[in-house]
Coordinates of C-alpha atoms in Angstrom, one line a residue:
M1 CA 13.7 96.5 39.5
R2 CA 15.9 94.2 41.1
P3 CA 17.9 95.5 44.4
G4 CA 21.2 96.1 43.2
A5 CA 20.9 96.2 39.8
G6 CA 22.9 97.4 37.0
A7 CA 23.9 94.5 34.5
P8 CA 22.0 92.4 32.6
A9 CA 21.0 89.4 34.8
V10 CA 20.8 85.2 34.4
S11 CA 18.8 84.6 37.2
R12 CA 15.7 82.1 37.1
L13 CA 13.4 83.9 39.9
D14 CA 12.3 87.2 38.7
A15 CA 11.6 89.8 41.7
A16 CA 7.7 89.4 41.7
V17 CA 8.4 85.7 42.7
L18 CA 10.6 86.1 46.1
Q19 CA 7.9 89.9 46.9
Q20 CA 5.5 87.5 46.2
E21 CA 6.5 85.0 48.2
V22 CA 8.0 87.0 51.2
Q23 CA 3.8 89.2 51.2
R24 CA 3.0 85.5 51.8
L25 CA 4.4 86.0 55.1
F26 CA 2.4 89.2 56.5
E27 CA -1.2 87.9 55.3
P28 CA -3.5 88.8 57.7
T29 CA -6.0 85.7 59.6
A30 CA -9.4 86.8 60.6
S31 CA -9.9 87.2 64.3
V32 CA -11.3 83.8 66.0
A33 CA -15.2 84.5 66.0
G34 CA -15.5 87.9 64.9
S35 CA -13.6 88.4 67.8
G36 CA -10.8 90.9 67.2
L37 CA -8.8 88.3 69.5
G38 CA -6.4 85.8 67.9
R39 CA -4.7 82.6 68.3
V40 CA -2.2 81.5 70.2
G41 CA 0.6 79.1 71.0
V42 CA 4.0 78.7 73.2
E43 CA 7.4 76.7 71.4
L44 CA 9.2 75.7 75.0
E45 CA 12.5 73.8 74.7
L46 CA 14.0 71.5 77.4
I47 CA 17.1 71.2 78.4
P48 CA 17.3 67.4 80.0
L49 CA 19.7 66.5 82.3
N50 CA 20.9 63.1 83.5
V51 CA 21.0 63.5 87.0
R52 CA 23.4 60.2 88.1
S53 CA 26.7 62.1 86.5
T54 CA 26.0 64.9 88.0
D55 CA 23.7 67.2 85.6
G56 CA 25.8 66.2 82.9
P57 CA 24.6 66.0 79.2
I58 CA 22.4 63.4 78.6
P59 CA 24.3 59.6 76.8
A60 CA 25.6 60.8 73.0
D61 CA 24.5 57.8 71.8
V62 CA 20.6 58.5 73.1
S63 CA 19.3 59.7 70.5
G64 CA 16.1 62.1 70.1
P65 CA 13.5 59.8 69.1
E66 CA 14.8 57.4 71.5
L67 CA 14.7 59.6 74.0
L68 CA 11.7 60.8 73.2
H69 CA 10.4 57.3 73.0
Q70 CA 11.6 56.5 76.9
L71 CA 10.0 59.4 77.9
G72 CA 6.8 58.9 76.4
A73 CA 6.4 61.8 74.3
D74 CA 5.3 59.8 71.8
S75 CA 1.9 58.3 73.1
L76 CA 1.6 62.2 74.6
G77 CA 2.5 64.2 70.4
D78 CA -0.5 64.8 68.3
E79 CA -2.4 67.1 66.5
Q80 CA -5.1 67.7 69.4
V81 CA -2.4 68.0 72.8
G82 CA 0.4 69.2 70.3
R83 CA 4.1 67.9 68.5
F84 CA 7.3 67.0 70.9
S85 CA 10.4 67.0 68.5
F86 CA 14.0 67.4 69.4
E87 CA 17.1 69.9 68.8
P88 CA 20.0 70.2 67.7
G89 CA 22.1 69.3 71.2
G90 CA 20.0 67.5 73.1
Q91 CA 16.9 69.6 74.0
I92 CA 13.0 68.7 73.8
E93 CA 10.9 70.9 71.9
Y94 CA 7.1 71.6 72.3
S95 CA 5.3 72.8 70.0
T96 CA 1.9 73.6 71.6
P97 CA -1.1 73.4 69.1
A98 CA -2.3 77.2 68.7
V99 CA -5.3 77.9 70.8
T100 CA -8.1 81.1 70.8
S101 CA -7.6 81.4 74.4
L102 CA -4.7 81.7 77.4
A103 CA -6.3 79.6 79.4
E104 CA -6.2 76.4 76.6
L105 CA -2.6 76.9 76.4
V106 CA -2.0 77.1 79.8
E107 CA -3.9 73.7 80.1
D108 CA -2.7 72.1 77.5
M109 CA 1.6 73.3 78.8
G110 CA 0.4 71.5 82.0
R111 CA -1.0 68.4 80.4
S112 CA 1.6 67.8 77.7
M113 CA 4.8 68.8 79.7
D114 CA 4.0 68.7 83.3
P115 CA 4.1 64.8 82.3
L116 CA 6.9 64.3 80.4
C117 CA 9.1 65.9 82.6
T118 CA 7.6 63.3 86.2
A119 CA 8.9 60.3 83.9
A120 CA 12.0 62.4 82.9
R121 CA 12.7 61.9 86.9
A122 CA 12.4 58.6 86.4
Q123 CA 14.7 57.8 84.3
G124 CA 17.4 60.0 85.8
M125 CA 17.1 62.1 84.4
R126 CA 15.4 66.1 84.5
L127 CA 14.6 68.5 81.7
A128 CA 15.7 71.7 82.9
A129 CA 13.5 75.3 82.1
I130 CA 17.0 77.3 81.8
G131 CA 18.0 79.8 78.7
L132 CA 21.9 78.1 78.7
A133 CA 23.3 75.3 79.9
P134 CA 26.0 76.3 82.6
W135 CA 27.0 72.4 83.8
Y136 CA 29.1 72.1 80.9
G137 CA 30.3 72.9 77.0
P138 CA 28.9 72.9 73.5
E139 CA 32.6 70.1 73.3
A140 CA 30.5 68.0 76.3
V141 CA 27.6 67.2 73.6
G142 CA 27.8 66.0 69.8
L143 CA 24.8 67.0 67.6
C144 CA 22.1 64.6 69.4
N145 CA 20.0 65.2 66.4
P146 CA 22.4 64.9 62.9
T147 CA 20.1 65.1 60.8
R148 CA 21.3 67.1 57.0
R149 CA 19.8 70.7 57.8
Y150 CA 21.6 70.8 61.7
L151 CA 24.6 68.9 60.3
E152 CA 24.9 71.7 57.1
M153 CA 24.3 74.8 59.6
D154 CA 26.6 73.4 62.4
R155 CA 29.8 73.2 59.2
Y156 CA 28.7 76.5 58.7
F157 CA 28.6 78.7 61.9
R158 CA 31.4 77.7 62.3
R159 CA 33.0 79.3 59.0
L160 CA 32.0 81.8 61.9
G161 CA 33.2 82.1 64.6
P162 CA 32.1 79.2 68.0
W163 CA 29.3 80.5 69.0
G164 CA 26.9 78.7 66.6
A165 CA 27.9 75.3 68.9
W166 CA 27.0 77.2 71.3
M167 CA 23.9 78.3 69.9
M168 CA 22.7 74.7 68.9
R169 CA 23.9 72.3 72.2
L170 CA 23.5 74.6 74.8
T171 CA 20.4 77.1 74.5
A172 CA 17.0 76.7 75.5
S173 CA 14.1 79.4 74.2
M174 CA 10.2 80.3 74.5
Q175 CA 8.6 81.2 71.5
V176 CA 4.8 82.5 71.7
N177 CA 3.0 82.2 68.6
L178 CA 0.4 84.8 67.8
D179 CA -1.4 85.8 64.7
L180 CA -0.9 88.9 62.6
G181 CA -4.6 89.7 62.4
E182 CA -6.3 91.5 59.5
S183 CA -5.0 94.2 57.6
H184 CA -5.7 97.0 60.2
T185 CA -3.6 95.6 62.9
A186 CA -0.8 92.8 61.4
E187 CA 1.2 96.1 60.9
A188 CA 1.3 97.7 63.9
R189 CA 1.2 94.0 65.5
W190 CA 5.2 93.7 63.4
R191 CA 6.3 96.3 64.8
V192 CA 5.3 96.7 68.2
A193 CA 6.6 92.8 68.7
N194 CA 10.1 93.9 67.6
A195 CA 10.5 97.2 69.6
L196 CA 9.2 94.3 72.0
S197 CA 12.2 92.3 71.6
P198 CA 15.2 94.5 73.8
V199 CA 12.0 94.2 76.8
L200 CA 11.4 90.8 76.7
T201 CA 15.3 89.8 76.8
A202 CA 15.5 92.3 79.6
V203 CA 11.9 90.9 81.9
F204 CA 12.7 87.3 81.0
A205 CA 16.7 87.0 81.9
N206 CA 17.2 83.3 82.7
S207 CA 20.9 82.4 81.7
A208 CA 22.9 83.9 83.9
A209 CA 26.6 83.7 81.7
D210 CA 30.3 85.4 82.1
L211 CA 31.8 86.4 78.9
P212 CA 35.4 85.5 78.1
D213 CA 36.1 89.0 79.5
G214 CA 34.5 88.2 82.7
T215 CA 32.1 90.4 81.8
P216 CA 28.7 89.0 83.8
V217 CA 25.7 89.6 81.5
A218 CA 21.6 88.3 82.5
S219 CA 20.9 86.4 78.8
G220 CA 23.3 84.9 77.9
R221 CA 22.0 83.2 75.4
A222 CA 20.7 86.5 73.5
W223 CA 24.8 87.1 73.7
V224 CA 25.3 84.2 71.8
W225 CA 22.6 84.4 69.3
S226 CA 24.0 88.5 69.1
Q227 CA 26.9 87.1 68.4
L228 CA 26.6 83.9 65.4
D229 CA 25.9 86.1 62.1
G230 CA 24.3 89.3 62.2
S231 CA 23.0 89.1 58.8
R232 CA 19.8 86.6 59.4
T233 CA 19.5 87.4 63.7
G234 CA 18.5 90.5 65.1
I235 CA 15.5 93.1 65.3
V236 CA 13.7 93.5 62.0
G237 CA 10.5 95.3 62.5
R238 CA 11.0 99.7 63.5
M239 CA 8.5 102.0 64.3
G240 CA 8.0 105.1 62.6
G241 CA 9.3 104.0 58.9
G242 CA 7.1 104.2 55.9
T243 CA 8.3 100.9 54.6
P244 CA 6.1 97.9 54.6
P245 CA 6.5 95.5 56.7
W246 CA 6.9 92.6 53.9
A247 CA 9.5 95.5 52.3
E248 CA 11.7 95.3 55.2
Y249 CA 12.2 91.3 55.3
L250 CA 12.7 91.2 51.7
T251 CA 15.4 93.4 53.0
F252 CA 17.1 91.5 55.3
A253 CA 16.3 88.2 53.6
L254 CA 18.1 90.1 50.6
T255 CA 20.8 91.1 52.2
A256 CA 20.7 87.5 54.2
R257 CA 24.2 85.0 53.5
V258 CA 23.5 81.7 52.5
M259 CA 23.5 79.2 54.6
F260 CA 23.0 76.7 51.9
D261 CA 21.4 76.1 48.7
H262 CA 17.6 73.3 48.4
E263 CA 20.6 70.4 48.4
M264 CA 22.1 70.9 50.7
K265 CA 25.7 72.3 49.7
P266 CA 27.2 76.0 50.8
V267 CA 27.1 78.9 48.3
E268 CA 30.4 80.1 48.2
S269 CA 31.2 83.9 47.3
V270 CA 32.5 85.0 44.8
G271 CA 36.2 86.0 45.2
G272 CA 36.1 83.6 49.2
T273 CA 35.8 87.2 50.8
E274 CA 32.9 86.6 53.2
P275 CA 31.8 82.8 54.8
A276 CA 28.9 83.2 52.2
V277 CA 26.9 84.4 49.2
R278 CA 25.1 87.1 50.1
F279 CA 20.8 85.6 48.4
N280 CA 21.8 89.2 46.4
D281 CA 24.3 88.5 45.2
W282 CA 24.1 85.1 44.6
W283 CA 20.8 86.2 43.0
I284 CA 21.8 88.7 40.5
A285 CA 24.2 87.1 39.0
G286 CA 22.5 83.8 38.6
S287 CA 24.5 80.1 37.1
E288 CA 23.1 76.9 36.2
R289 CA 23.2 76.4 40.4
G290 CA 20.7 78.5 40.9
P291 CA 18.8 80.0 42.6
V292 CA 15.0 78.7 41.7
L293 CA 12.5 78.9 43.5
E294 CA 13.4 75.7 46.2
D295 CA 16.0 77.5 47.3
W296 CA 14.4 80.9 48.3
H297 CA 12.1 78.8 50.7
I298 CA 15.2 77.0 52.2
H299 CA 17.0 80.6 52.3
L300 CA 14.0 82.5 54.2
S301 CA 13.5 78.9 56.4
T302 CA 17.4 80.0 57.7
L303 CA 16.5 83.2 59.0
F304 CA 16.4 83.5 62.8
P305 CA 15.4 86.8 63.6
D306 CA 13.8 88.2 66.8
V307 CA 10.0 88.1 65.2
R308 CA 9.5 86.0 62.9
P309 CA 7.3 86.3 60.2
K310 CA 5.5 82.8 59.3
R311 CA 1.3 83.7 58.4
W312 CA 1.4 84.4 62.1
L313 CA 4.4 85.8 64.4
E314 CA 6.9 83.9 66.3
I315 CA 8.6 86.2 69.2
R316 CA 12.0 84.2 69.7
A317 CA 13.2 87.1 72.1
I318 CA 12.5 85.2 75.9
D319 CA 15.1 83.1 77.9
M320 CA 13.3 79.6 78.1
P321 CA 11.2 80.2 81.9
A322 CA 11.4 77.9 85.3
R323 CA 7.9 75.9 85.5
R324 CA 6.3 78.3 87.3
W325 CA 6.1 81.0 85.1
W326 CA 6.0 79.2 81.4
S327 CA 2.0 81.6 81.3
V328 CA 3.6 84.6 81.6
P329 CA 5.6 85.2 78.6
P330 CA 2.2 84.7 76.4
T331 CA 0.0 86.9 78.7
L332 CA 1.9 89.7 78.3
L333 CA 2.4 89.7 74.4
A334 CA -1.1 88.4 73.5
A335 CA -2.5 91.4 75.9
L336 CA -0.5 93.8 74.6
L337 CA -1.0 93.5 70.9
Y338 CA -4.5 92.0 71.0
D339 CA -6.5 94.6 72.8
E340 CA -6.2 97.2 70.4
R341 CA -6.3 100.5 73.0
A342 CA -3.1 98.5 74.7
L343 CA -1.3 98.4 71.1
R344 CA -1.9 101.6 70.0
E345 CA -0.5 102.4 73.2
V346 CA 3.1 100.5 73.1
E347 CA 3.4 101.8 69.7
E348 CA 3.0 105.7 70.7
L349 CA 5.4 104.6 73.9
F350 CA 8.5 102.5 71.6
D351 CA 8.0 105.0 68.4
T352 CA 10.3 108.0 69.7
G353 CA 13.9 108.6 70.1
P354 CA 16.9 108.0 67.7
D355 CA 16.5 105.3 65.0
G356 CA 19.3 103.2 66.3
A357 CA 17.2 102.9 69.4
T358 CA 16.5 99.8 69.9
A359 CA 19.8 98.4 69.1
D360 CA 20.9 99.7 72.3
L361 CA 18.5 98.7 74.1
S362 CA 18.7 94.6 72.9
A363 CA 22.6 95.3 73.1
A364 CA 21.0 96.4 77.3
A365 CA 19.3 94.2 77.5
C366 CA 21.7 90.8 77.1
T367 CA 23.5 92.0 79.4
A368 CA 22.1 94.5 81.9
G369 CA 18.8 92.6 82.0
L370 CA 16.1 94.8 84.1
S371 CA 19.2 96.7 86.2
N372 CA 19.1 99.3 82.9
P373 CA 17.0 102.3 84.3
R374 CA 14.9 102.9 80.6
L375 CA 14.5 99.2 80.4
R376 CA 12.8 98.4 83.2
D377 CA 11.1 102.0 83.1
L378 CA 9.2 100.2 79.4
A379 CA 9.7 96.7 81.8
S380 CA 7.2 98.7 84.5
V381 CA 4.7 100.5 81.8
C382 CA 4.0 96.7 79.6
F383 CA 3.0 95.3 83.0
E384 CA 1.2 98.0 83.7
K385 CA -1.4 98.3 80.3
C386 CA -0.8 94.7 80.2
E387 CA -2.6 94.4 83.7
S388 CA -5.2 96.6 82.6
A389 CA -5.6 95.5 78.5
V390 CA -6.3 92.1 80.6
R391 CA -9.7 93.4 82.0
R392 CA -11.0 94.5 78.1
F393 CA -11.3 90.9 77.1
P394 CA -13.6 88.0 77.0
A395 CA -14.2 86.8 80.7
G396 CA -12.2 83.8 81.2
W397 CA -9.9 83.6 78.8
F398 CA -6.9 84.1 80.9
G399 CA -7.8 81.8 83.4
G400 CA -7.4 82.3 87.6
E401 CA -3.5 80.4 87.1
A402 CA -1.8 82.9 84.2
M403 CA -3.0 85.5 86.7
G404 CA -1.9 85.1 89.1
A405 CA 1.5 84.3 87.9
L406 CA 1.6 87.5 86.3
S407 CA 1.3 89.1 89.0
A408 CA 3.1 87.2 91.2
F409 CA 6.1 87.7 88.2
R410 CA 5.6 91.3 88.3
E411 CA 5.9 91.6 91.7
R412 CA 8.6 89.5 92.7
Y413 CA 11.7 90.3 89.3
V414 CA 9.5 93.2 87.0
E415 CA 8.9 95.7 90.2
P416 CA 12.6 95.5 92.1
G417 CA 14.1 95.1 88.4
M418 CA 14.8 91.4 89.5
T419 CA 15.4 89.1 87.4
Q420 CA 15.3 85.0 87.2
S421 CA 19.5 85.5 85.8
D422 CA 20.3 87.3 88.8
E423 CA 18.5 84.6 91.1
A424 CA 20.4 82.1 89.2
R425 CA 24.7 83.9 89.8
A426 CA 23.7 84.0 93.2
D427 CA 23.0 80.4 93.0
G428 CA 26.3 79.4 91.5
L429 CA 24.5 79.0 87.9
V430 CA 26.3 80.4 86.0
A431 CA 27.6 79.5 82.6
A432 CA 31.8 80.2 81.3
L433 CA 31.4 81.5 77.7
V434 CA 34.7 80.0 76.7
P435 CA 35.1 81.4 72.2
R436 CA 36.6 77.8 71.5
L437 CA 36.6 75.5 68.4
Q438 CA 35.6 72.4 68.4
Q439 CA 35.9 69.7 65.6
F440 CA 33.1 67.3 66.9
S441 CA 35.3 65.0 64.4
S442 CA 33.4 62.2 64.8
L443 CA 30.6 63.4 63.3
P444 CA 28.5 61.8 60.0
T445 CA 29.4 64.0 56.7
A446 CA 26.3 65.2 54.8
A447 CA 27.8 63.1 51.8
S448 CA 27.4 60.2 54.5
L449 CA 24.2 60.4 54.9
P450 CA 21.6 58.6 52.6
P451 CA 20.1 60.5 49.7
R452 CA 17.0 62.9 50.7
S453 CA 14.0 61.0 49.1
S454 CA 12.0 62.7 46.9

């Protein structure tokens, strides 16, 4: 039965096809060498700043590939050491390979990123590890990577309000990638990762900002994301529900607005009552324009929940931390999700409270950080369980550097209820979130770009 079905639909897509494509995102993966452990990887985003212009943005005429070439990233990025890419506002992203231990991950991050940061300094730039640029507003940054996808994404968000420009041009995060695991652990990992999302936002807040009304927030990055488009962001997996994870995500995807179709064209809502049609409505109505299977694939790729299933878990709720703390988020998450005892204990920790409590914690996480007593208590328990769990891993799996960073981070931030944003605010690194829309009229339109290659 199609969701919302009543009248016969003309859609070219069968309900079973939609379901199967989402179920594939949750296919369990075998553990590494039968150990019960999974692989781990991260995606790091750094904001390049022009030191010669007092931490202004990099020049608009410097393209992403050109900048990466200047910094020697093209010689670093291969399958063995990960991949470098360029985000819409000029952020440099490094995606590590999926490795079989945290110690390997720490080694890869240092081997790949430290030379890049050194090369940037030699070029008069620095690569800032922070969640939201506080030095300038989005009007100072065009789309440094004006691909067809980013141009249409930019247009879509501008139809909803001003915050898409902030997100695309000025935010940076760390995304932690962990395996779903085998079938008996996959659902628990999905639910616990989602439940941890507000705690991660609070613990790793590193984007101090002032809201338009002057209210200070700990994670300006998370706040900006919360203002974008509630139909495609936020927390999807819920504790205590009897709904399979794939069914939760299918409902989420069907009710999300369509950013664009597979030809990168907007799909208007019927009667123009919404900025864009919801996929479910487009699917039920059906037309010669679709949707077709490629539209569903494109749509799934434009969903940005706090935890995104991709046949692994992409955990997206973390501000980009300062360099010395890069190992802490993957250490915390690997310990809590890969150790079955810790996973069960954290699941029990969150599997209480009224429905909607997680949403309330999400709001508190981005505004208050660890000054919120409930989040501070949860963070303290999670770090305690993490340090217990790591002792049950094979010797050397985490490595000495990661364990030292975890202990130092806990002592410096978690125990006193502080965040990196508190330190940044003390240093005056505060973004002023001003809701202004910019036209960016000098940017090319999608129609002016070369046709897509087949």
